[in-house]
Amino acid sequence: MPHTIFDRPDLSAFMRLDGLGLEVTGQRIWPDHAVLACRIVGEDRWCRRCECQGVSRDAVVRRLAHVPYGWCPTIVHVSVRRYRCETCAHVWRQDMSQAADPRAKLSRAAVRWALTCVVVHHVTVARVAQALGMSWNTANTAVLAEGARLPINDPARCEGVRVIGVDEHVWRHTPYGDKYVTVILDVTPVRDRRGPSRLLDMVPGRSKRVFKTWLASRPDTWRERIEIVAMDGFTGFKSAATEELPGARAVMDPFHVVHLAGNALDECRRRIQQELHHRRGRATDPLYKARRMLHTRSCLLTPRQQHQILDLFASDYHVALEVTWSVYQNIIDAYRAPDTDVGKALMQAEINTLTSTRVPRGLTELITLGRTLKRRAGDILAYFDHPHTSNGPTEAINAPPRTPTRIRTRIPKPHQRHHTSTPRNRRSQTPTTPPIMKSPLPTPLLHLEHPQMRSTSNHIYHNIAQQSELF
């Protein structure tokens, strides 16, 4: 930049104090912090009562924490003049509302900097307080107050919202106080494929009344623009949305539908484990070892895992588990179908099969799952009519409140540091069976590699109905 024009050095402009109405008059640098002496630009000699001119009486020093440079605390000592009116004897100070709020410990620039660090850069409050040279409570109170004033109370933040997502989040992991908060998100950018979701509000509590009260507090014009409400299986959110947003369509998130099927699969596995061994699963039990493989999509299983699944289903005592696993895979295939019409037809057929009378009474997990899916069938099938309307962003935003505790760097202890492997501390490994010793993939397991070739649930239900004596 050969033609750059430089201004004279100005510490007030460099520290962004000129925007606060302050001017630096001196500085003092210590190894751990810096102090800047400032005065307020302009005078305030006119009395606020009788509007007569006052005289300077004395000056007081107000200490404020400013934006740290190089993560070194920067303290501002502001010299505030006090005036006295000779007519009415009224005493007042210079107005420094441009620099900080009354009785505040942080300047306005420092508060904005702290809010940006916590919200945008996910810096912990403890780290922000250390950089400001303040206590944790002081920094946290300032961040909360500024966050409520700027992002939360901004009326324009709720404009353009057409799709919202609602979910609960465990905010407090203690036996005291309300543990849950209701999280409301704007999922319109995700639905339109133009950006991430936006957090609208977090309301203490988790109930129908909490969500309904929040919706009722919104303007009528805003509620009329809501088209879709993405939610989980909680009936309280469903009832509140139906009453306050009669024109909106409730959509049950695919994640929670698959989660319900996964829970049924786990309950079936545990029930069979108890019936066969009368105890919980152990590391050597086939059912316990396959607990993670059962939740893996069939086309993602390795050949070795396919053999393990085949060996597990070969036992007559595990027929109910095979049926439940097939239902779980069918639900995933319905959501993974490239055509939404085909996926909707597959999901509708699966719900009809689960709620039919052909399901043996011994499959209690599938009967319960069928009731749940039938009760929310409209919301489940609505996802295929409104693709990309997922409650996933609402689930994902549950992580940022916990992110500051996870990003803290921890210095490993001496015994936790990496050491080179020596003959003394090297652990011997048990040799595994070479892949060439495995038998060829049997024909009945070919449907694991090709989901479209998997036998339908109706065929399996017919087979298990013939073996109803097992149940």
Tab-separated table of C-alpha atoms in Angstrom:
chain	number	residue	atom	x	y	z
A	1	MET	CA	0.000	0.000	0.000
A	2	PRO	CA	2.402	2.711	-1.185
A	3	HIS	CA	-0.149	5.552	-1.188
A	4	THR	CA	-1.606	4.962	2.287
A	5	ILE	CA	-2.244	8.130	4.298
A	6	PHE	CA	-1.731	7.747	8.037
A	7	ASP	CA	-3.284	9.819	10.796
A	8	ARG	CA	-1.510	10.905	13.921
A	9	PRO	CA	-1.389	8.328	16.717
A	10	ASP	CA	-4.504	8.529	18.852
A	11	LEU	CA	-4.873	6.155	21.802
A	12	SER	CA	-8.524	7.114	22.268
A	13	ALA	CA	-9.393	6.055	18.720
A	14	PHE	CA	-7.235	2.913	18.944
A	15	MET	CA	-9.035	1.739	22.095
A	16	ARG	CA	-12.431	2.692	20.606
A	17	LEU	CA	-13.035	5.098	23.483
A	18	ASP	CA	-13.934	8.020	21.245
A	19	GLY	CA	-17.200	6.261	20.417
A	20	LEU	CA	-18.004	6.231	24.130
A	21	GLY	CA	-17.441	9.955	24.542
A	22	LEU	CA	-14.140	9.479	26.400
A	23	GLU	CA	-10.640	10.829	25.831
A	24	VAL	CA	-7.462	9.195	27.151
A	25	THR	CA	-5.302	11.474	29.284
A	26	GLY	CA	-2.799	8.954	30.665
A	27	GLN	CA	-1.828	5.319	30.844
A	28	ARG	CA	-0.130	2.881	33.190
A	29	ILE	CA	0.998	-0.576	32.064
A	30	TRP	CA	1.473	-3.469	34.495
A	31	PRO	CA	2.534	-6.995	33.563
A	32	ASP	CA	-0.944	-8.404	34.183
A	33	HIS	CA	-3.227	-5.454	33.306
A	34	ALA	CA	-3.368	-1.922	31.933
A	35	VAL	CA	-5.021	1.216	33.282
A	36	LEU	CA	-6.122	4.169	31.153
A	37	ALA	CA	-6.986	7.527	32.684
A	38	CYS	CA	-9.826	9.216	30.786
A	39	ARG	CA	-12.052	12.242	30.943
A	40	ILE	CA	-15.487	12.873	29.506
A	41	VAL	CA	-15.490	14.912	26.308
A	42	GLY	CA	-17.602	18.047	26.762
A	43	GLU	CA	-18.993	19.757	29.842
A	44	ASP	CA	-22.344	19.553	31.566
A	45	ARG	CA	-22.617	22.849	33.460
A	46	TRP	CA	-26.357	23.533	33.172
A	47	CYS	CA	-28.562	22.635	36.127
A	48	ARG	CA	-31.235	20.040	35.455
A	49	ARG	CA	-33.719	21.736	37.800
A	50	CYS	CA	-33.540	25.484	37.242
A	51	GLU	CA	-31.439	25.413	34.057
A	52	CYS	CA	-28.942	27.844	35.548
A	53	GLN	CA	-25.232	27.508	35.008
A	54	GLY	CA	-23.358	25.677	37.749
A	55	VAL	CA	-19.768	25.732	38.875
A	56	SER	CA	-17.329	22.882	39.091
A	57	ARG	CA	-17.222	21.465	42.581
A	58	ASP	CA	-14.879	18.450	42.460
A	59	ALA	CA	-14.303	15.218	40.521
A	60	VAL	CA	-14.755	11.540	41.259
A	61	VAL	CA	-13.156	8.557	39.551
A	62	ARG	CA	-15.315	5.786	38.122
A	63	ARG	CA	-13.612	2.506	37.255
A	64	LEU	CA	-14.839	0.463	34.300
A	65	ALA	CA	-13.602	-2.696	32.624
A	66	HIS	CA	-12.977	-2.111	28.911
A	67	VAL	CA	-12.360	-4.379	25.941
A	68	PRO	CA	-9.154	-6.327	26.646
A	69	TYR	CA	-6.418	-6.148	24.055
A	70	GLY	CA	-4.259	-9.234	23.835
A	71	TRP	CA	-6.582	-10.855	26.437
A	72	CYS	CA	-5.048	-8.554	29.037
A	73	PRO	CA	-7.517	-6.793	31.367
A	74	THR	CA	-7.871	-3.106	30.516
A	75	ILE	CA	-9.306	-0.866	33.244
A	76	VAL	CA	-10.585	2.638	32.455
A	77	HIS	CA	-10.452	5.299	35.195
A	78	VAL	CA	-12.959	7.957	34.149
A	79	SER	CA	-12.699	11.322	35.852
A	80	VAL	CA	-16.286	12.529	36.322
A	81	ARG	CA	-16.795	16.155	37.305
A	82	ARG	CA	-19.419	17.211	39.801
A	83	TYR	CA	-21.189	20.544	39.485
A	84	ARG	CA	-23.193	22.625	41.939
A	85	CYS	CA	-25.888	25.129	41.087
A	86	GLU	CA	-25.488	28.361	43.052
A	87	THR	CA	-29.168	29.192	42.634
A	88	CYS	CA	-30.911	26.029	43.858
A	89	ALA	CA	-27.873	24.243	45.403
A	90	HIS	CA	-28.475	21.179	43.247
A	91	VAL	CA	-25.442	18.918	42.729
A	92	TRP	CA	-25.049	16.671	39.668
A	93	ARG	CA	-22.418	14.748	37.762
A	94	GLN	CA	-21.367	14.734	34.168
A	95	ASP	CA	-23.514	12.555	31.950
A	96	MET	CA	-21.591	9.428	30.950
A	97	SER	CA	-24.516	7.293	29.809
A	98	GLN	CA	-22.785	7.015	26.434
A	99	ALA	CA	-19.910	5.130	28.052
A	100	ALA	CA	-21.734	2.839	30.517
A	101	ASP	CA	-25.011	2.216	32.272
A	102	PRO	CA	-25.542	3.631	35.776
A	103	ARG	CA	-23.773	1.597	38.459
A	104	ALA	CA	-22.298	-0.715	35.782
A	105	LYS	CA	-18.857	-2.279	36.112
A	106	LEU	CA	-18.281	-2.719	32.364
A	107	SER	CA	-18.248	-0.206	29.550
A	108	ARG	CA	-20.753	-0.597	26.735
A	109	ALA	CA	-18.022	-1.768	24.387
A	110	ALA	CA	-16.891	-4.376	26.922
A	111	VAL	CA	-20.424	-5.691	27.345
A	112	ARG	CA	-20.870	-6.009	23.578
A	113	TRP	CA	-17.499	-7.756	23.304
A	114	ALA	CA	-18.408	-10.229	26.064
A	115	LEU	CA	-21.765	-11.010	24.430
A	116	THR	CA	-20.069	-11.643	21.087
A	117	CYS	CA	-17.538	-13.982	22.691
A	118	VAL	CA	-20.180	-16.066	24.440
A	119	VAL	CA	-22.804	-16.213	21.681
A	120	VAL	CA	-20.767	-16.179	18.482
A	121	HIS	CA	-17.399	-17.662	19.437
A	122	HIS	CA	-18.687	-19.981	22.249
A	123	VAL	CA	-16.125	-18.722	24.751
A	124	THR	CA	-16.820	-19.659	28.353
A	125	VAL	CA	-18.035	-17.003	30.766
A	126	ALA	CA	-15.118	-17.835	33.038
A	127	ARG	CA	-12.647	-17.043	30.251
A	128	VAL	CA	-14.448	-13.790	29.450
A	129	ALA	CA	-14.436	-12.793	33.119
A	130	GLN	CA	-10.718	-13.544	33.335
A	131	ALA	CA	-9.992	-11.369	30.298
A	132	LEU	CA	-12.062	-8.508	31.716
A	133	GLY	CA	-10.562	-8.793	35.182
A	134	MET	CA	-14.002	-9.230	36.740
A	135	SER	CA	-15.740	-11.920	38.742
A	136	TRP	CA	-17.803	-14.595	37.046
A	137	ASN	CA	-21.083	-13.264	38.449
A	138	THR	CA	-20.386	-9.732	37.213
A	139	ALA	CA	-19.555	-10.882	33.691
A	140	ASN	CA	-22.464	-13.322	33.534
A	141	THR	CA	-24.983	-10.707	34.715
A	142	ALA	CA	-23.772	-8.211	32.122
A	143	VAL	CA	-23.954	-10.781	29.302
A	144	LEU	CA	-27.473	-11.853	30.264
A	145	ALA	CA	-28.723	-8.272	30.478
A	146	GLU	CA	-27.219	-7.320	27.119
A	147	GLY	CA	-28.506	-10.503	25.514
A	148	ALA	CA	-32.020	-9.788	26.733
A	149	ARG	CA	-31.823	-6.212	25.478
A	150	LEU	CA	-30.422	-6.849	21.987
A	151	PRO	CA	-31.285	-10.283	20.512
A	152	ILE	CA	-34.275	-11.279	22.655
A	153	ASN	CA	-36.199	-7.995	22.768
A	154	ASP	CA	-35.572	-7.230	19.116
A	155	PRO	CA	-39.033	-7.245	17.459
A	156	ALA	CA	-37.550	-7.929	14.009
A	157	ARG	CA	-36.053	-11.303	14.974
A	158	CYS	CA	-39.402	-13.088	14.567
A	159	GLU	CA	-40.140	-11.731	11.108
A	160	GLY	CA	-40.280	-14.084	8.131
A	161	VAL	CA	-40.908	-17.174	10.264
A	162	ARG	CA	-43.049	-19.800	8.528
A	163	VAL	CA	-41.719	-23.073	9.976
A	164	ILE	CA	-40.884	-23.503	13.660
A	165	GLY	CA	-39.415	-26.396	15.627
A	166	VAL	CA	-40.059	-27.098	19.295
A	167	ASP	CA	-38.303	-29.456	21.676
A	168	GLU	CA	-37.380	-29.744	25.343
A	169	HIS	CA	-33.894	-29.522	26.786
A	170	VAL	CA	-32.502	-30.528	30.184
A	171	TRP	CA	-31.066	-27.241	31.368
A	172	ARG	CA	-30.305	-27.969	35.025
A	173	HIS	CA	-28.844	-31.289	36.169
A	174	THR	CA	-29.624	-30.777	39.854
A	175	PRO	CA	-32.506	-31.907	42.069
A	176	TYR	CA	-33.489	-28.284	42.711
A	177	GLY	CA	-35.481	-26.034	40.411
A	178	ASP	CA	-37.030	-26.710	37.022
A	179	LYS	CA	-34.780	-28.971	34.971
A	180	TYR	CA	-36.356	-28.459	31.557
A	181	VAL	CA	-36.695	-25.578	29.142
A	182	THR	CA	-38.738	-25.459	25.949
A	183	VAL	CA	-36.628	-24.510	22.918
A	184	ILE	CA	-38.340	-22.812	19.954
A	185	LEU	CA	-36.436	-22.456	16.670
A	186	ASP	CA	-37.029	-20.880	13.281
A	187	VAL	CA	-36.544	-23.762	10.834
A	188	THR	CA	-37.603	-21.735	7.779
A	189	PRO	CA	-34.027	-21.331	6.425
A	190	VAL	CA	-33.484	-25.095	6.674
A	191	ARG	CA	-36.805	-25.793	4.976
A	192	ASP	CA	-35.932	-23.419	2.111
A	193	ARG	CA	-32.317	-24.656	1.908
A	194	ARG	CA	-30.866	-21.169	2.369
A	195	GLY	CA	-29.145	-21.282	5.758
A	196	PRO	CA	-29.102	-22.656	9.300
A	197	SER	CA	-31.881	-22.437	11.841
A	198	ARG	CA	-32.314	-19.544	14.279
A	199	LEU	CA	-33.047	-19.670	17.982
A	200	LEU	CA	-36.241	-17.779	18.778
A	201	ASP	CA	-36.675	-18.357	22.494
A	202	MET	CA	-36.025	-20.684	25.443
A	203	VAL	CA	-38.876	-20.809	27.959
A	204	PRO	CA	-38.491	-22.413	31.406
A	205	GLY	CA	-40.584	-25.542	31.815
A	206	ARG	CA	-41.811	-28.345	29.593
A	207	SER	CA	-45.566	-28.651	29.269
A	208	LYS	CA	-48.506	-27.809	27.066
A	209	ARG	CA	-49.169	-24.660	29.069
A	210	VAL	CA	-45.634	-23.355	28.582
A	211	PHE	CA	-45.682	-23.704	24.797
A	212	LYS	CA	-49.278	-22.502	24.536
A	213	THR	CA	-48.539	-19.411	26.633
A	214	TRP	CA	-45.570	-18.569	24.421
A	215	LEU	CA	-47.637	-18.939	21.262
A	216	ALA	CA	-50.469	-16.867	22.727
A	217	SER	CA	-48.039	-14.035	23.457
A	218	ARG	CA	-47.133	-13.754	19.761
A	219	PRO	CA	-49.084	-11.314	17.546
A	220	ASP	CA	-52.007	-12.688	15.577
A	221	THR	CA	-50.378	-11.776	12.281
A	222	TRP	CA	-47.289	-13.778	13.239
A	223	ARG	CA	-49.307	-16.866	14.186
A	224	GLU	CA	-51.262	-16.735	10.946
A	225	ARG	CA	-48.033	-16.961	8.942
A	226	ILE	CA	-46.903	-20.195	10.619
A	227	GLU	CA	-47.360	-23.093	8.212
A	228	ILE	CA	-45.516	-26.032	9.810
A	229	VAL	CA	-44.583	-26.982	13.383
A	230	ALA	CA	-41.880	-29.678	13.656
A	231	MET	CA	-41.941	-31.550	16.960
A	232	ASP	CA	-41.280	-34.838	18.692
A	233	GLY	CA	-43.827	-37.288	20.063
A	234	PHE	CA	-44.773	-35.205	23.114
A	235	THR	CA	-48.553	-34.732	23.005
A	236	GLY	CA	-48.371	-31.474	24.964
A	237	PHE	CA	-46.657	-29.665	22.087
A	238	LYS	CA	-49.168	-31.216	19.667
A	239	SER	CA	-52.177	-29.984	21.672
A	240	ALA	CA	-50.740	-26.493	22.136
A	241	ALA	CA	-49.988	-26.137	18.427
A	242	THR	CA	-53.455	-27.358	17.464
A	243	GLU	CA	-55.178	-24.857	19.749
A	244	GLU	CA	-53.033	-21.790	19.073
A	245	LEU	CA	-52.047	-22.482	15.446
A	246	PRO	CA	-55.126	-24.043	13.817
A	247	GLY	CA	-53.825	-23.318	10.317
A	248	ALA	CA	-50.397	-24.919	10.870
A	249	ARG	CA	-49.462	-28.505	10.040
A	250	ALA	CA	-47.787	-30.583	12.736
A	251	VAL	CA	-44.910	-32.746	11.481
A	252	MET	CA	-43.327	-35.445	13.620
A	253	ASP	CA	-39.592	-35.569	13.204
A	254	PRO	CA	-38.112	-38.687	11.490
A	255	PHE	CA	-35.448	-38.900	14.172
A	256	HIS	CA	-38.039	-39.501	16.872
A	257	VAL	CA	-39.984	-42.008	14.769
A	258	VAL	CA	-36.840	-44.075	14.215
A	259	HIS	CA	-36.002	-43.597	17.883
A	260	LEU	CA	-39.354	-45.120	18.868
A	261	ALA	CA	-38.645	-48.141	16.665
A	262	GLY	CA	-35.141	-48.401	18.143
A	263	ASN	CA	-36.563	-48.357	21.659
A	264	ALA	CA	-38.950	-51.169	20.731
A	265	LEU	CA	-35.988	-53.139	19.384
A	266	ASP	CA	-34.032	-52.631	22.616
A	267	GLU	CA	-37.010	-53.588	24.777
A	268	CYS	CA	-37.511	-56.771	22.772
A	269	ARG	CA	-33.833	-57.688	23.107
A	270	ARG	CA	-33.881	-57.092	26.870
A	271	ARG	CA	-37.094	-59.076	27.305
A	272	ILE	CA	-35.654	-62.098	25.470
A	273	GLN	CA	-32.445	-61.768	27.486
A	274	GLN	CA	-34.402	-61.931	30.745
A	275	GLU	CA	-36.564	-64.854	29.567
A	276	LEU	CA	-33.548	-66.920	28.518
A	277	HIS	CA	-30.962	-66.079	31.198
A	278	HIS	CA	-33.001	-64.386	33.966
A	279	ARG	CA	-30.419	-61.609	34.253
A	280	ARG	CA	-29.092	-58.607	32.438
A	281	GLY	CA	-26.858	-58.925	29.419
A	282	ARG	CA	-23.163	-59.585	29.796
A	283	ALA	CA	-20.247	-59.085	27.457
A	284	THR	CA	-20.261	-62.716	26.405
A	285	ASP	CA	-23.997	-62.909	25.648
A	286	PRO	CA	-24.857	-62.883	21.924
A	287	LEU	CA	-27.809	-60.566	22.447
A	288	TYR	CA	-25.736	-58.058	24.356
A	289	LYS	CA	-22.868	-58.141	21.869
A	290	ALA	CA	-25.258	-57.421	18.987
A	291	ARG	CA	-26.962	-54.432	20.613
A	292	ARG	CA	-25.135	-51.891	18.419
A	293	MET	CA	-25.250	-53.935	15.235
A	294	LEU	CA	-29.013	-54.193	15.529
A	295	HIS	CA	-29.283	-50.401	15.302
A	296	THR	CA	-27.095	-50.225	12.192
A	297	ARG	CA	-28.754	-49.979	8.811
A	298	SER	CA	-28.572	-53.300	7.014
A	299	CYS	CA	-26.736	-51.962	3.959
A	300	LEU	CA	-23.997	-50.568	6.208
A	301	LEU	CA	-23.159	-53.848	7.934
A	302	THR	CA	-19.817	-55.426	7.176
A	303	PRO	CA	-19.677	-59.074	6.022
A	304	ARG	CA	-18.535	-60.110	9.465
A	305	GLN	CA	-21.445	-58.285	11.095
A	306	GLN	CA	-23.824	-59.869	8.615
A	307	HIS	CA	-22.632	-63.319	9.687
A	308	GLN	CA	-23.120	-62.363	13.331
A	309	ILE	CA	-26.655	-61.163	12.660
A	310	LEU	CA	-27.395	-64.379	10.756
A	311	ASP	CA	-26.098	-66.516	13.627
A	312	LEU	CA	-28.202	-64.509	16.071
A	313	PHE	CA	-31.401	-64.935	14.083
A	314	ALA	CA	-30.766	-68.652	13.519
A	315	SER	CA	-32.060	-69.468	16.991
A	316	ASP	CA	-35.797	-70.088	17.358
A	317	TYR	CA	-35.764	-68.094	20.598
A	318	HIS	CA	-34.784	-64.940	18.687
A	319	VAL	CA	-37.611	-64.939	16.155
A	320	ALA	CA	-39.361	-62.027	17.864
A	321	LEU	CA	-36.131	-60.042	17.744
A	322	GLU	CA	-35.805	-60.700	14.009
A	323	VAL	CA	-39.345	-59.445	13.394
A	324	THR	CA	-38.757	-56.274	15.434
A	325	TRP	CA	-35.443	-55.710	13.685
A	326	SER	CA	-37.170	-56.034	10.308
A	327	VAL	CA	-39.724	-53.381	11.302
A	328	TYR	CA	-36.908	-51.087	12.406
A	329	GLN	CA	-35.151	-51.492	9.059
A	330	ASN	CA	-38.385	-50.954	7.111
A	331	ILE	CA	-39.021	-47.634	8.844
A	332	ILE	CA	-35.506	-46.450	7.998
A	333	ASP	CA	-35.942	-47.533	4.374
A	334	ALA	CA	-39.162	-45.536	4.146
A	335	TYR	CA	-37.350	-42.345	5.139
A	336	ARG	CA	-34.382	-43.161	2.899
A	337	ALA	CA	-36.507	-43.741	-0.197
A	338	PRO	CA	-35.416	-41.379	-3.013
A	339	ASP	CA	-39.056	-40.696	-3.923
A	340	THR	CA	-41.220	-39.195	-1.179
A	341	ASP	CA	-44.372	-40.833	-2.594
A	342	VAL	CA	-42.741	-44.259	-2.408
A	343	GLY	CA	-41.493	-43.540	1.106
A	344	LYS	CA	-44.938	-42.408	2.207
A	345	ALA	CA	-46.494	-45.584	0.796
A	346	LEU	CA	-43.910	-47.744	2.606
A	347	MET	CA	-44.521	-45.946	5.888
A	348	GLN	CA	-48.296	-46.201	5.514
A	349	ALA	CA	-48.022	-49.914	4.765
A	350	GLU	CA	-45.795	-50.448	7.818
A	351	ILE	CA	-48.239	-48.608	10.104
A	352	ASN	CA	-51.158	-50.632	8.727
A	353	THR	CA	-49.243	-53.873	9.266
A	354	LEU	CA	-48.322	-53.015	12.849
A	355	THR	CA	-51.917	-52.139	13.716
A	356	SER	CA	-53.458	-55.191	12.066
A	357	THR	CA	-54.775	-58.180	13.963
A	358	ARG	CA	-52.171	-60.480	12.415
A	359	VAL	CA	-49.491	-59.345	14.860
A	360	PRO	CA	-49.111	-62.070	17.533
A	361	ARG	CA	-49.880	-61.014	21.069
A	362	GLY	CA	-46.409	-62.092	22.140
A	363	LEU	CA	-44.860	-59.154	20.241
A	364	THR	CA	-45.793	-56.630	22.909
A	365	GLU	CA	-43.156	-54.125	21.781
A	366	LEU	CA	-44.504	-54.015	18.216
A	367	ILE	CA	-48.083	-53.736	19.437
A	368	THR	CA	-47.160	-50.721	21.574
A	369	LEU	CA	-45.180	-49.210	18.712
A	370	GLY	CA	-48.125	-49.711	16.359
A	371	ARG	CA	-50.479	-47.866	18.709
A	372	THR	CA	-48.094	-44.935	18.955
A	373	LEU	CA	-47.531	-44.709	15.215
A	374	LYS	CA	-51.252	-44.999	14.492
A	375	ARG	CA	-52.073	-42.232	16.951
A	376	ARG	CA	-49.582	-39.883	15.244
A	377	ALA	CA	-49.911	-41.308	11.731
A	378	GLY	CA	-51.023	-37.987	10.257
A	379	ASP	CA	-48.017	-36.133	11.660
A	380	ILE	CA	-45.627	-38.899	10.614
A	381	LEU	CA	-46.885	-39.055	7.031
A	382	ALA	CA	-46.920	-35.249	6.805
A	383	TYR	CA	-43.141	-35.299	6.648
A	384	PHE	CA	-43.269	-36.854	3.191
A	385	ASP	CA	-45.579	-34.053	1.997
A	386	HIS	CA	-43.224	-31.426	3.454
A	387	PRO	CA	-39.689	-32.759	2.883
A	388	HIS	CA	-36.708	-31.221	4.689
A	389	THR	CA	-39.019	-30.258	7.562
A	390	SER	CA	-36.999	-31.904	10.278
A	391	ASN	CA	-36.691	-31.205	13.963
A	392	GLY	CA	-32.997	-32.037	13.717
A	393	PRO	CA	-31.857	-28.399	14.048
A	394	THR	CA	-33.860	-28.166	17.272
A	395	GLU	CA	-32.082	-31.246	18.602
A	396	ALA	CA	-28.720	-29.923	17.441
A	397	ILE	CA	-29.122	-26.571	19.169
A	398	ASN	CA	-29.314	-28.381	22.494
A	399	ALA	CA	-25.534	-28.750	22.272
A	400	PRO	CA	-24.379	-25.066	22.393
A	401	PRO	CA	-25.502	-24.534	26.022
A	402	ARG	CA	-23.174	-27.414	26.932
A	403	THR	CA	-20.411	-26.498	24.502
A	404	PRO	CA	-18.487	-24.136	26.840
A	405	THR	CA	-17.929	-26.946	29.334
A	406	ARG	CA	-16.688	-29.276	26.618
A	407	ILE	CA	-14.225	-26.941	24.946
A	408	ARG	CA	-12.146	-26.389	28.054
A	409	THR	CA	-8.643	-27.666	27.499
A	410	ARG	CA	-7.526	-30.126	30.132
A	411	ILE	CA	-3.864	-30.773	30.865
A	412	PRO	CA	-3.338	-34.535	31.054
A	413	LYS	CA	-1.918	-35.999	34.210
A	414	PRO	CA	1.502	-37.653	34.059
A	415	HIS	CA	0.071	-41.161	33.961
A	416	GLN	CA	-2.342	-40.158	31.171
A	417	ARG	CA	0.292	-38.916	28.749
A	418	HIS	CA	1.350	-40.950	25.776
A	419	HIS	CA	4.276	-43.287	26.270
A	420	THR	CA	6.076	-45.368	23.740
A	421	SER	CA	5.092	-48.997	23.710
A	422	THR	CA	7.782	-51.116	25.363
A	423	PRO	CA	7.859	-54.883	25.872
A	424	ARG	CA	6.952	-54.258	29.492
A	425	ASN	CA	3.774	-52.245	28.931
A	426	ARG	CA	2.785	-53.610	25.538
A	427	ARG	CA	-0.551	-55.361	25.690
A	428	SER	CA	-0.869	-58.682	23.925
A	429	GLN	CA	-3.833	-58.980	21.567
A	430	THR	CA	-5.941	-62.043	21.029
A	431	PRO	CA	-5.666	-63.189	17.420
A	432	THR	CA	-8.879	-62.939	15.478
A	433	THR	CA	-10.193	-65.355	12.900
A	434	PRO	CA	-8.880	-64.463	9.416
A	435	PRO	CA	-11.577	-63.372	6.938
A	436	ILE	CA	-10.695	-66.236	4.602
A	437	MET	CA	-11.782	-68.728	7.266
A	438	LYS	CA	-15.324	-67.397	7.137
A	439	SER	CA	-17.867	-69.420	5.243
A	440	PRO	CA	-19.466	-67.902	2.130
A	441	LEU	CA	-22.423	-65.604	2.662
A	442	PRO	CA	-25.510	-67.791	2.909
A	443	THR	CA	-28.443	-67.158	0.635
A	444	PRO	CA	-30.946	-66.182	3.397
A	445	LEU	CA	-28.734	-63.221	4.366
A	446	LEU	CA	-28.584	-61.629	0.924
A	447	HIS	CA	-31.378	-59.240	1.879
A	448	LEU	CA	-28.972	-57.593	4.327
A	449	GLU	CA	-26.869	-56.258	1.472
A	450	HIS	CA	-29.885	-55.274	-0.642
A	451	PRO	CA	-32.685	-53.701	1.422
A	452	GLN	CA	-35.046	-53.759	-1.540
A	453	MET	CA	-34.727	-57.563	-1.632
A	454	ARG	CA	-35.608	-57.938	2.044
A	455	SER	CA	-38.742	-59.954	2.677
A	456	THR	CA	-41.703	-57.859	3.717
A	457	SER	CA	-42.982	-57.719	7.242
A	458	ASN	CA	-46.219	-59.435	6.252
A	459	HIS	CA	-44.298	-62.567	5.275
A	460	ILE	CA	-42.422	-62.577	8.573
A	461	TYR	CA	-45.624	-62.019	10.539
A	462	HIS	CA	-47.137	-64.993	8.731
A	463	ASN	CA	-44.167	-67.174	9.679
A	464	ILE	CA	-44.140	-66.123	13.287
A	465	ALA	CA	-47.866	-66.600	13.598
A	466	GLN	CA	-47.275	-70.263	12.748
A	467	GLN	CA	-44.763	-70.431	15.599
A	468	SER	CA	-47.020	-68.710	18.102
A	469	GLU	CA	-46.383	-71.505	20.566
A	470	LEU	CA	-43.045	-69.821	21.261
A	471	PHE	CA	-44.899	-66.924	22.770
